[in-house]
Amino acid sequence: MTDWQKVDGLELVCPAGTPAALRSAIDAGAHCVYCGFRDATNARNFPGLNFSRDELRDSIAFAHSRNVKILVAINTYPKAGQPDLWRTAIDDAARLGADAVILADIGLLAYASERHPGLRRHLSVQASASTPDAIEFYIRAFGVKRVVLPRVLTVEEIRRLTAEVDVETEVFAFGGLCVMAEGRCSLSSYATGKSPNVNGVCSPASDVAYEERDGALISRLGQFTINKFAPGELAGYPTLCKGRFTALNQSSYLFEEPTSLSAMSMIADMQAAGVTALKIEGRQRGRAYISKVVRAFRDAVDAAAVGKEAPAVDLSTLTEGASETTGAYAKRWR
Amino acid sequence: MQNKTKLTLGPVLFHWNPDRLADFYRRIADEAPVDTVIVGEVVCSKRAPFFLPHLPSVIERLESAGKEVIVGSLSLLTQGRETGALKELCDSHYLVEANDVAALLYLEGRAHTLGPFLNVYNEDTLVYLRNRGAVRICPPVELSANAVETLAAVPEMEIEVHAFGRFPLALSSRCYHARAHFRTKDSCQFVCEQDPDGLPIMTMDNQPFLAVNGVQTMSHAFANLLADFDDLRLRGVNRLRLSPHTVDMVAVSTLFRQVADGDIDSLSASARLTEQVGFAPVANGFYHGVEGAASIASNFVP
């Protein structure tokens, strides 16, 4: 295990759902790439996605040859009575030379810190550690070196928190946006029986149906209508919290519009807040997305590192619903 | 012979005004056959000051009535003053239910309970927390009977299952109650007080789906695990949580008590409970390992 080499400015942590996407992320300037094994141990357990052990070994070799680090997300919660799948994932990540593992479960953190004390541990956003005390618990108990902050904090709160804890902080900068506190949401399992925490999926495609009724397109998840689109209206995927519902006799995107997070305009603020790393969401996304988003953010963090602003890049065509928000980072969002 | 099943009245998750809340706890103290009562504001710190002055007398009254009293901690913390309040609570002489990992930091080495807003999904995590002082757990509502059974097998740990009331499903820093009224969390004017069982959320086909309670999102359906009572016993669950609603909680807890005492069979009690709720369907899908909204016939074979 080598020491974690600090980059000038913000470190860029980029997603990869396949070895090809991993190469794209590295070519586009990623400092770190995070990925997961092809099973329920990570929060993007989608068909056709993720890495076999061989693929991870080869990918780590490639990444290290380019001075890029590989982080392995093992960030779902082990099923009661079945710890082996998760423990093996940690053992294999260590054996294959991963630079860090990203964990959420307390039992698994205990396992990793006992069995592989030299393997760097990052606390996943799925652990939803939103205060200095919660973070302090994970530092003292398991020696975590970095915490991925849940998307519930404003930039000012992030600044105060980062100053208070003796650990690196990482924040989401771009991509899909959970509007609920991550890791503390059972909406998907209420409608489908499959949850992000246990199964690594949210609003899974296996439970999605579209039907046409009186000219309108209806998107359903399990037994529930998530949205209804008038003829000609752009129809999106029925992610539960981005659906249209009726409250007080008024239909609206009650929880959140079908929008994506972009903190591109806040990079200098995040750097000033003492944040160590920016994370880009999207292990399920294709190479075009990865290349374009990673390149734009690498330029932006490099510029911010020398006190400059990078030229604006239009990423809106790559976002869900083709619209962007700074989400919880701005207080008015609440 | 195992001990009889115990009943816990969970914290009131909704914003009830202080008078309503005080009346509620008076009646619980005098009439509800529950063993334990959890008090305190666990959903939104903005609501907490209203009932805080009444809390010591309510606790005293419940304790005089022979109830064990636990104070629940806030489930999602984002602000410094919330941390201060949490520390004060954990430093008090009360038995505390931890609903956020921050509370675990303060409660190490003292007996405490683990609430459903903590992510305890497996026995390794539970054993770890037990070794720090946890004595009881009400795990996340989405756990299945098999998972519950595995947790129940952990020695020196009491397990409690959410058996009545809307399922708490999600937390957010955004207040959806305020948002539904075109306000923000800062300018909410406590509009959540208008919906003492939560604000109904329908699909665009007018199918009731969820209920919003400030920063919390809940199920529309009410948990009713009475029909699963014998199955729960068989799996080692000897304590059930009843989550308060505006329905007659004395009547609800009496039904559970009667089943626990063997005075009434679980299936007829379950049917009566379903009737009692009236305005919403009941569900037990999570327990049966399927979607939480489902209502599944009990698989218990005597």
XYZ file of C-alpha atoms in Angstrom:
636
model
C 0.000 0.000 0.000
C 1.459 3.336 -1.012
C 0.730 6.599 0.731
C -2.187 8.530 -0.605
C -0.580 11.150 -2.785
C -2.379 14.449 -2.593
C -3.170 16.268 -5.810
C -2.964 20.033 -6.246
C -6.476 21.298 -5.657
C -9.482 19.041 -5.590
C -9.132 15.341 -6.326
C -11.555 14.068 -8.950
C -13.205 10.709 -8.181
C -14.872 9.261 -11.256
C -17.273 6.398 -11.911
C -16.755 3.294 -14.032
C -19.282 0.540 -14.625
C -17.073 -1.342 -17.105
C -13.334 -1.676 -17.832
C -13.873 0.390 -20.995
C -15.495 3.188 -19.015
C -12.618 3.020 -16.560
C -10.123 3.616 -19.372
C -12.258 6.503 -20.639
C -12.308 8.083 -17.188
C -8.534 7.783 -16.900
C -7.958 9.147 -20.407
C -10.193 12.090 -19.545
C -8.197 13.004 -16.451
C -9.611 11.134 -13.453
C -7.400 11.152 -10.346
C -9.321 8.175 -8.931
C -11.848 5.761 -10.364
C -14.418 3.940 -8.279
C -16.100 0.717 -9.308
C -17.761 -2.366 -7.869
C -17.958 -6.128 -8.210
C -20.683 -7.734 -10.320
C -23.044 -8.626 -7.458
C -25.205 -7.202 -4.663
C -22.220 -5.834 -2.734
C -22.430 -2.419 -4.354
C -25.092 0.211 -4.878
C -25.145 -0.014 -8.705
C -26.040 -3.684 -9.002
C -27.437 -3.340 -12.518
C -27.492 -6.013 -15.257
C -24.448 -5.863 -17.529
C -22.515 -3.605 -15.205
C -19.516 -3.897 -12.908
C -16.303 -5.895 -12.696
C -15.250 -9.510 -12.445
C -12.167 -10.217 -10.309
C -9.997 -10.578 -13.417
C -11.304 -7.343 -14.875
C -10.568 -5.529 -11.653
C -7.012 -6.886 -11.487
C -6.287 -5.772 -15.050
C -7.962 -2.419 -14.457
C -5.923 -1.780 -11.327
C -2.725 -2.570 -13.228
C -3.715 -0.163 -15.991
C -4.745 2.556 -13.543
C -1.561 2.272 -11.519
C 0.530 2.493 -14.685
C -1.152 5.874 -15.224
C -0.781 6.935 -11.591
C -4.531 6.709 -10.998
C -6.083 5.143 -7.905
C -8.853 2.564 -7.835
C -11.525 2.629 -5.159
C -13.823 -0.369 -4.773
C -17.349 0.363 -3.584
C -18.667 -2.378 -1.287
C -21.349 -0.103 -0.002
C -24.554 -2.058 0.405
C -25.531 -3.581 3.742
C -24.764 -7.317 4.017
C -27.885 -9.450 4.221
C -28.484 -10.883 7.676
C -27.016 -14.369 7.897
C -25.054 -13.995 4.627
C -21.888 -12.017 5.363
C -19.624 -14.078 3.096
C -20.354 -12.360 -0.220
C -19.419 -9.005 1.318
C -16.409 -10.234 3.253
C -15.018 -11.951 0.178
C -15.437 -8.711 -1.750
C -13.237 -6.938 0.805
C -10.669 -9.754 0.844
C -10.514 -9.675 -2.957
C -10.260 -5.892 -3.175
C -7.297 -6.098 -0.784
C -5.713 -9.015 -2.617
C -6.045 -7.340 -6.030
C -4.365 -4.178 -4.798
C -7.231 -1.697 -4.629
C -6.165 1.655 -3.193
C -9.236 1.917 -0.959
C -12.605 0.373 -0.253
C -15.778 2.418 0.142
C -17.917 0.928 2.902
C -21.144 1.781 4.724
C -21.976 -1.125 7.034
C -20.636 -1.034 10.576
C -20.088 -4.801 10.757
C -18.205 -4.735 7.471
C -16.073 -1.776 8.550
C -15.167 -3.764 11.647
C -14.248 -6.764 9.506
C -12.118 -4.693 7.128
C -10.269 -2.845 9.876
C -9.468 -6.093 11.703
C -8.547 -8.251 8.712
C -7.012 -5.654 6.419
C -5.792 -2.813 8.617
C -3.542 -1.537 5.808
C -6.410 -1.217 3.330
C -7.629 2.377 3.231
C -11.262 2.762 4.256
C -13.582 5.443 2.943
C -17.031 5.904 4.424
C -19.702 5.603 1.742
C -22.415 8.190 1.293
C -24.780 5.308 2.064
C -23.725 5.572 5.724
C -25.328 9.014 5.799
C -22.820 10.514 8.236
C -23.896 14.147 8.268
C -22.372 15.548 11.479
C -18.904 15.758 13.083
C -20.066 13.341 15.789
C -21.314 10.705 13.392
C -18.039 10.987 11.466
C -16.040 10.880 14.694
C -17.712 7.559 15.494
C -16.384 6.041 12.252
C -12.924 7.566 12.694
C -12.497 6.274 16.236
C -14.057 2.888 15.631
C -12.666 2.032 12.199
C -10.010 4.589 11.317
C -11.782 5.806 8.190
C -9.626 8.217 6.217
C -12.312 9.838 4.112
C -16.032 10.458 4.362
C -18.329 10.886 1.382
C -20.856 13.412 2.624
C -24.587 12.849 2.180
C -26.298 15.331 -0.075
C -28.181 17.010 2.753
C -25.668 19.743 3.656
C -25.199 23.297 2.419
C -21.719 24.462 1.335
C -21.470 26.488 4.549
C -22.314 23.401 6.615
C -19.752 21.404 4.649
C -17.114 24.047 5.402
C -17.825 23.987 9.137
C -17.967 20.215 9.260
C -14.725 19.757 7.303
C -12.951 22.123 9.691
C -14.159 20.124 12.677
C -13.220 16.585 11.682
C -9.793 15.054 11.254
C -10.640 13.265 8.039
C -10.855 14.013 4.325
C -14.263 14.911 2.958
C -15.580 14.071 -0.488
C -18.726 15.577 -1.976
C -20.869 14.796 -4.990
C -20.323 17.246 -7.817
C -22.310 15.890 -10.721
C -24.892 13.319 -11.740
C -27.961 11.605 -10.341
C -29.296 13.249 -7.240
C -30.792 11.496 -4.251
C -33.186 13.920 -2.625
C -33.551 11.711 0.427
C -30.699 11.147 2.876
C -28.732 8.402 1.121
C -28.829 5.023 2.754
C -31.905 5.951 4.724
C -34.559 5.502 2.080
C -36.918 2.549 1.685
C -39.187 4.101 -0.939
C -37.989 1.719 -3.633
C -38.489 -1.350 -1.484
C -41.947 -0.165 -0.432
C -42.997 -0.200 -4.098
C -40.855 -3.065 -5.448
C -39.351 -5.077 -2.603
C -35.856 -4.144 -3.806
C -33.853 -1.546 -1.969
C -30.618 0.369 -2.475
C -29.325 -0.688 0.946
C -29.895 -4.407 0.533
C -30.037 -5.105 -3.198
C -27.994 -2.210 -4.551
C -30.803 -0.998 -6.781
C -33.347 1.815 -6.681
C -36.540 1.799 -8.743
C -35.174 -1.191 -10.737
C -35.973 -1.643 -14.427
C -37.323 -5.128 -13.677
C -40.286 -3.490 -11.931
C -40.886 -0.706 -14.436
C -43.754 -0.738 -16.930
C -45.036 1.796 -19.428
C -48.597 1.794 -20.696
C -50.640 4.026 -22.927
C -53.996 5.223 -21.709
C -56.200 7.721 -23.585
C -53.191 9.018 -25.471
C -51.185 9.603 -22.291
C -48.076 7.582 -21.472
C -48.075 6.194 -17.958
C -44.902 5.032 -16.228
C -45.309 2.582 -13.400
C -43.112 1.130 -10.693
C -44.531 -2.012 -9.138
C -48.229 -1.323 -8.592
C -47.875 2.457 -8.556
C -48.081 5.110 -11.247
C -44.992 7.300 -10.986
C -45.734 9.710 -13.813
C -48.193 10.481 -16.580
C -47.020 12.216 -19.729
C -49.270 14.145 -22.093
C -48.823 13.431 -25.833
C -45.609 15.063 -26.969
C -44.245 15.473 -23.451
C -40.743 14.071 -22.921
C -41.129 10.859 -20.896
C -38.469 10.002 -18.323
C -37.531 6.941 -16.303
C -39.793 6.393 -13.259
C -37.290 6.886 -10.433
C -39.643 7.029 -7.493
C -38.560 10.310 -5.902
C -38.523 12.057 -9.298
C -42.140 11.150 -10.033
C -45.195 13.359 -10.308
C -47.698 12.957 -7.497
C -50.810 14.664 -6.182
C -50.921 16.446 -2.849
C -53.561 18.975 -1.794
C -55.344 18.408 -5.144
C -52.299 19.567 -7.052
C -50.047 17.381 -9.182
C -46.365 18.219 -9.124
C -42.877 16.882 -8.825
C -43.384 16.882 -5.087
C -39.992 15.536 -4.046
C -37.778 16.715 -6.884
C -37.967 17.497 -10.567
C -36.357 14.943 -12.887
C -33.128 16.859 -12.575
C -29.454 16.202 -11.946
C -26.924 17.650 -9.588
C -24.262 19.939 -10.974
C -21.933 21.718 -8.593
C -19.755 22.992 -11.465
C -20.525 26.550 -10.402
C -19.433 25.792 -6.824
C -16.020 24.236 -7.376
C -14.127 27.206 -5.974
C -16.500 27.241 -2.977
C -15.910 23.543 -2.331
C -12.164 24.044 -2.526
C -12.386 26.980 -0.122
C -14.558 24.858 2.178
C -11.624 22.476 2.624
C -13.143 19.562 0.728
C -10.549 17.015 -0.494
C -12.368 15.366 -3.376
C -15.238 15.774 -5.797
C -17.223 12.767 -6.861
C -18.996 12.256 -10.130
C -22.001 9.946 -10.054
C -22.824 7.549 -12.872
C -21.342 4.061 -12.906
C -24.362 3.106 -14.997
C -23.565 5.728 -17.647
C -21.785 5.191 -20.972
C -18.311 6.216 -22.099
C -19.473 9.398 -23.815
C -20.888 10.709 -20.561
C -17.798 9.708 -18.602
C -15.364 11.260 -21.079
C -17.172 14.541 -21.388
C -18.044 15.063 -17.732
C -14.657 13.976 -16.392
C -12.775 16.178 -18.838
C -14.925 19.213 -17.993
C -14.497 18.712 -14.262
C -10.770 18.016 -14.517
C -10.320 21.308 -16.359
C -12.429 23.037 -13.735
C -10.559 21.645 -10.704
C -7.206 22.342 -12.354
C -8.287 25.924 -13.005
C -9.610 26.335 -9.455
C -6.308 25.010 -8.082
C -4.535 28.052 -9.545
C -7.335 30.447 -8.657
C -8.840 30.586 -12.097
C -12.170 29.684 -13.619
C -12.387 27.103 -16.378
C -14.250 27.997 -19.568
C -17.904 26.993 -19.268
C -18.852 23.633 -20.764
C -22.456 22.768 -21.472
C -23.158 19.423 -19.805
C -26.918 19.845 -19.747
C -27.509 17.344 -22.549
C -25.930 14.681 -20.329
C -28.146 15.240 -17.316
C -31.364 13.554 -16.370
C -34.340 15.575 -17.606
C -31.792 17.889 -19.248
C -31.879 20.225 -16.251
C -29.481 20.918 -13.424
C -29.655 21.907 -9.772
C -27.118 22.632 -7.061
C -29.462 20.687 -4.763
C -28.946 20.816 -1.012
C -25.692 22.792 -1.400
C -27.832 25.952 -1.559
C -29.960 26.547 1.524
C -33.054 27.634 -0.425
C -33.398 24.041 -1.749
C -34.755 22.893 1.612
C -42.516 -20.988 28.701
C -41.173 -17.834 27.078
C -42.032 -14.432 28.466
C -45.166 -12.803 27.142
C -44.761 -10.384 24.265
C -44.102 -6.824 25.402
C -45.427 -3.711 23.732
C -43.624 -0.452 23.023
C -45.452 2.707 22.032
C -43.083 4.354 19.560
C -42.421 8.092 19.461
C -45.156 10.320 18.034
C -43.690 10.988 14.614
C -46.135 13.775 13.711
C -46.311 17.395 14.803
C -49.128 17.322 17.333
C -49.674 20.506 19.302
C -48.579 20.394 22.966
C -52.121 20.101 24.323
C -52.977 17.196 22.092
C -49.715 15.513 22.947
C -50.141 16.018 26.694
C -53.705 14.645 26.543
C -52.478 11.723 24.503
C -49.796 10.745 27.006
C -52.158 11.189 29.967
C -54.518 8.694 28.418
C -51.680 6.330 27.507
C -50.412 6.468 31.091
C -53.851 5.705 32.487
C -55.291 3.254 29.992
C -52.902 1.784 27.406
C -51.571 -1.703 28.198
C -48.098 -0.971 26.855
C -44.857 -1.717 28.711
C -42.666 0.988 27.254
C -43.260 4.472 25.849
C -40.794 6.355 23.666
C -41.141 10.115 23.862
C -39.306 13.019 22.253
C -39.125 14.609 18.794
C -37.279 12.365 16.361
C -38.284 13.859 12.985
C -37.735 17.634 12.950
C -35.701 19.705 15.392
C -37.814 22.785 14.622
C -40.749 21.129 16.360
C -38.882 20.121 19.497
C -39.152 23.360 21.548
C -42.959 23.207 21.686
C -43.241 20.118 23.834
C -39.902 20.297 25.601
C -41.239 22.126 28.716
C -43.927 19.431 29.134
C -41.570 16.506 28.715
C -40.379 16.019 32.342
C -43.932 15.911 33.728
C -45.091 13.571 30.966
C -42.184 11.242 31.676
C -42.928 11.327 35.372
C -46.577 10.528 34.802
C -45.775 7.614 32.492
C -43.237 6.258 34.962
C -45.699 6.533 37.835
C -48.063 4.453 35.727
C -45.411 1.754 35.602
C -44.185 2.345 32.071
C -40.559 2.188 31.053
C -39.792 5.508 29.352
C -37.209 6.030 26.616
C -36.343 9.312 24.924
C -35.824 9.018 21.179
C -33.014 10.998 19.547
C -33.332 13.047 16.372
C -33.048 10.919 13.228
C -31.306 13.301 10.801
C -28.939 15.983 12.027
C -27.510 18.750 9.887
C -27.033 21.726 12.188
C -24.735 22.477 15.092
C -27.520 23.261 17.536
C -29.036 19.843 16.863
C -25.752 18.277 17.911
C -25.826 20.289 21.129
C -29.324 19.075 21.937
C -28.321 15.510 21.170
C -25.329 15.665 23.478
C -27.498 17.085 26.255
C -29.995 14.259 25.812
C -27.301 11.583 25.830
C -25.773 13.118 28.969
C -29.134 13.018 30.783
C -30.228 10.202 33.070
C -32.866 9.054 30.588
C -32.665 5.822 28.650
C -32.053 6.959 25.050
C -32.977 5.423 21.709
C -30.274 6.226 19.160
C -31.650 7.166 15.748
C -28.422 8.491 14.244
C -24.822 7.316 14.448
C -23.918 10.610 16.149
C -25.839 9.409 19.227
C -23.786 6.198 19.305
C -20.644 8.246 19.883
C -22.060 9.677 23.110
C -23.818 6.547 24.324
C -20.815 4.226 24.282
C -20.539 2.275 27.509
C -24.066 3.076 28.703
C -27.200 1.035 28.129
C -29.197 2.375 25.195
C -31.562 1.183 22.494
C -31.214 1.308 18.702
C -34.023 2.891 16.675
C -35.299 2.077 13.180
C -33.494 5.035 11.576
C -30.101 3.432 12.193
C -28.811 1.129 9.480
C -28.561 -2.174 11.304
C -29.144 -4.843 8.684
C -27.162 -7.793 9.977
C -25.861 -9.636 13.004
C -22.253 -8.434 12.683
C -23.322 -4.814 13.005
C -25.708 -5.637 15.831
C -23.063 -7.544 17.804
C -20.650 -4.651 17.352
C -23.198 -2.174 18.714
C -24.245 -4.496 21.517
C -20.635 -4.628 22.646
C -20.744 -0.826 22.979
C -23.849 -0.852 25.163
C -26.948 -1.397 23.019
C -29.517 -3.621 24.728
C -32.496 -3.498 22.372
C -33.125 -2.829 18.703
C -36.045 -1.892 16.522
C -34.396 -2.491 13.116
C -35.156 -0.706 9.819
C -38.741 -1.366 8.742
C -37.708 -2.921 5.417
C -36.193 -6.027 7.029
C -37.789 -9.373 6.228
C -38.812 -12.074 8.702
C -35.630 -14.035 7.910
C -33.425 -11.051 8.673
C -35.400 -10.317 11.826
C -34.957 -13.910 12.943
C -31.183 -13.694 12.426
C -31.002 -10.492 14.483
C -33.214 -12.028 17.169
C -30.675 -14.832 17.577
C -27.971 -12.395 18.750
C -27.439 -13.130 22.459
C -28.163 -10.486 25.063
C -30.149 -8.389 22.651
C -33.875 -7.772 22.651
C -35.519 -7.279 19.273
C -38.597 -5.187 18.622
C -40.514 -5.070 15.342
C -42.591 -2.213 13.932
C -46.035 -3.840 14.032
C -48.506 -0.995 13.784
C -48.653 2.390 12.053
C -47.369 3.973 8.887
C -43.895 2.799 7.911
C -41.258 5.531 8.101
C -39.614 5.204 4.661
C -37.260 8.116 4.077
C -35.672 11.241 5.527
C -34.532 14.370 3.734
C -33.039 17.738 4.545
C -35.852 19.152 2.415
C -39.279 19.562 3.969
C -41.898 18.182 1.593
C -44.733 19.364 3.780
C -43.500 22.925 3.321
C -42.849 22.293 -0.372
C -46.413 21.026 -0.938
C -47.552 24.389 0.468
C -45.075 26.310 -1.716
C -42.913 27.150 1.274
C -39.390 26.181 2.312
C -38.191 24.510 5.489
C -37.136 27.871 6.927
C -40.515 29.463 6.217
C -42.629 26.392 6.974
C -44.828 28.041 9.638
C -45.273 24.517 11.012
C -47.752 23.619 8.333
C -47.180 19.930 9.152
C -49.399 20.454 12.190
C -52.405 20.396 9.852
C -51.902 16.686 9.150
C -51.723 14.722 12.391
C -51.380 11.426 10.466
C -49.338 12.867 7.588
C -50.244 14.575 4.318
C -51.741 12.095 1.824
C -49.757 11.711 -1.402
C -51.620 10.161 -4.330
C -50.400 8.853 -7.652
C -51.652 10.659 -10.750
C -54.295 7.920 -10.974
C -55.554 9.065 -7.565
C -54.279 5.944 -5.873
C -53.172 6.696 -2.297
C -49.439 5.968 -2.119
C -47.419 7.807 0.526
C -47.783 10.244 3.400
C -45.530 13.226 3.987
C -44.609 14.186 7.526
C -42.298 17.188 7.326
C -38.835 15.964 6.279
C -40.021 12.370 6.574
C -41.818 10.311 3.944
C -44.031 7.476 5.139
C -46.176 4.765 3.632
C -49.857 5.354 3.044
C -50.599 1.862 4.318
C -50.409 1.069 8.001
C -48.300 -1.784 9.277
C -50.458 -4.495 10.790
C -48.442 -7.497 11.911
C -51.108 -8.977 14.168
C -51.809 -11.846 11.786
C -48.070 -12.610 11.881
C -48.015 -12.650 15.670
C -47.337 -16.369 16.048
C -44.705 -16.309 13.329
C -42.952 -13.428 15.085
C -42.939 -15.395 18.354
C -41.544 -18.430 16.612
C -38.688 -16.329 15.233
C -37.792 -15.009 18.655
C -39.524 -11.635 18.588
C -41.045 -10.877 21.982
C -41.565 -7.142 21.657
C -43.644 -5.155 19.176
C -43.672 -1.453 18.376
C -46.920 0.430 17.901
C -46.453 3.769 16.179
C -48.907 6.450 17.371
C -51.657 7.793 15.110
C -54.903 9.659 15.691
C -56.797 6.358 15.783
C -57.630 5.159 19.282
C -54.224 3.935 20.439
C -55.684 2.547 23.648
C -57.948 0.319 21.553
C -55.037 -0.592 19.263
C -52.695 -1.503 22.098
C -55.481 -3.408 23.852
C -55.927 -5.595 20.759
C -52.221 -6.406 20.722
C -52.282 -7.047 24.480
C -55.226 -9.433 24.123
C -53.435 -11.400 21.427
C -50.258 -11.510 23.532
C -52.270 -12.737 26.508
C -54.016 -15.374 24.409
C -57.433 -13.833 25.028
C -58.216 -13.455 21.348
C -56.839 -15.188 18.265
C -54.461 -13.220 16.076
C -56.503 -13.467 12.870
C -59.703 -11.990 14.296
C -57.658 -9.365 16.131
C -55.933 -8.509 12.855
C -59.299 -8.071 11.135
C -60.487 -5.798 13.933
C -57.302 -3.740 13.751
C -57.756 -3.306 10.002
C -61.275 -2.035 10.705
C -59.954 0.314 13.370
C -57.638 2.052 10.898
C -60.435 2.532 8.376
C -58.977 5.339 6.255
C -55.965 3.404 4.982
C -55.173 -0.191 4.031
C -52.849 -2.336 6.101
C -49.622 -3.927 4.895
C -46.999 -6.431 5.992
C -45.030 -6.913 2.765
C -41.641 -5.971 4.216
C -41.930 -8.685 6.835
C -42.807 -11.211 4.145
C -39.798 -10.209 2.042
C -41.752 -8.561 -0.771
C -42.735 -4.962 -1.550
C -43.661 -3.178 1.660
C -47.039 -2.067 0.355
C -48.266 -5.651 -0.039
C -50.659 -7.328 2.318
C -49.786 -11.017 2.608
C -51.747 -13.738 4.343
C -49.897 -15.093 7.359
C -47.758 -18.118 6.513
C -47.817 -19.438 10.041
C -48.933 -23.029 10.336
C -49.688 -23.998 13.941
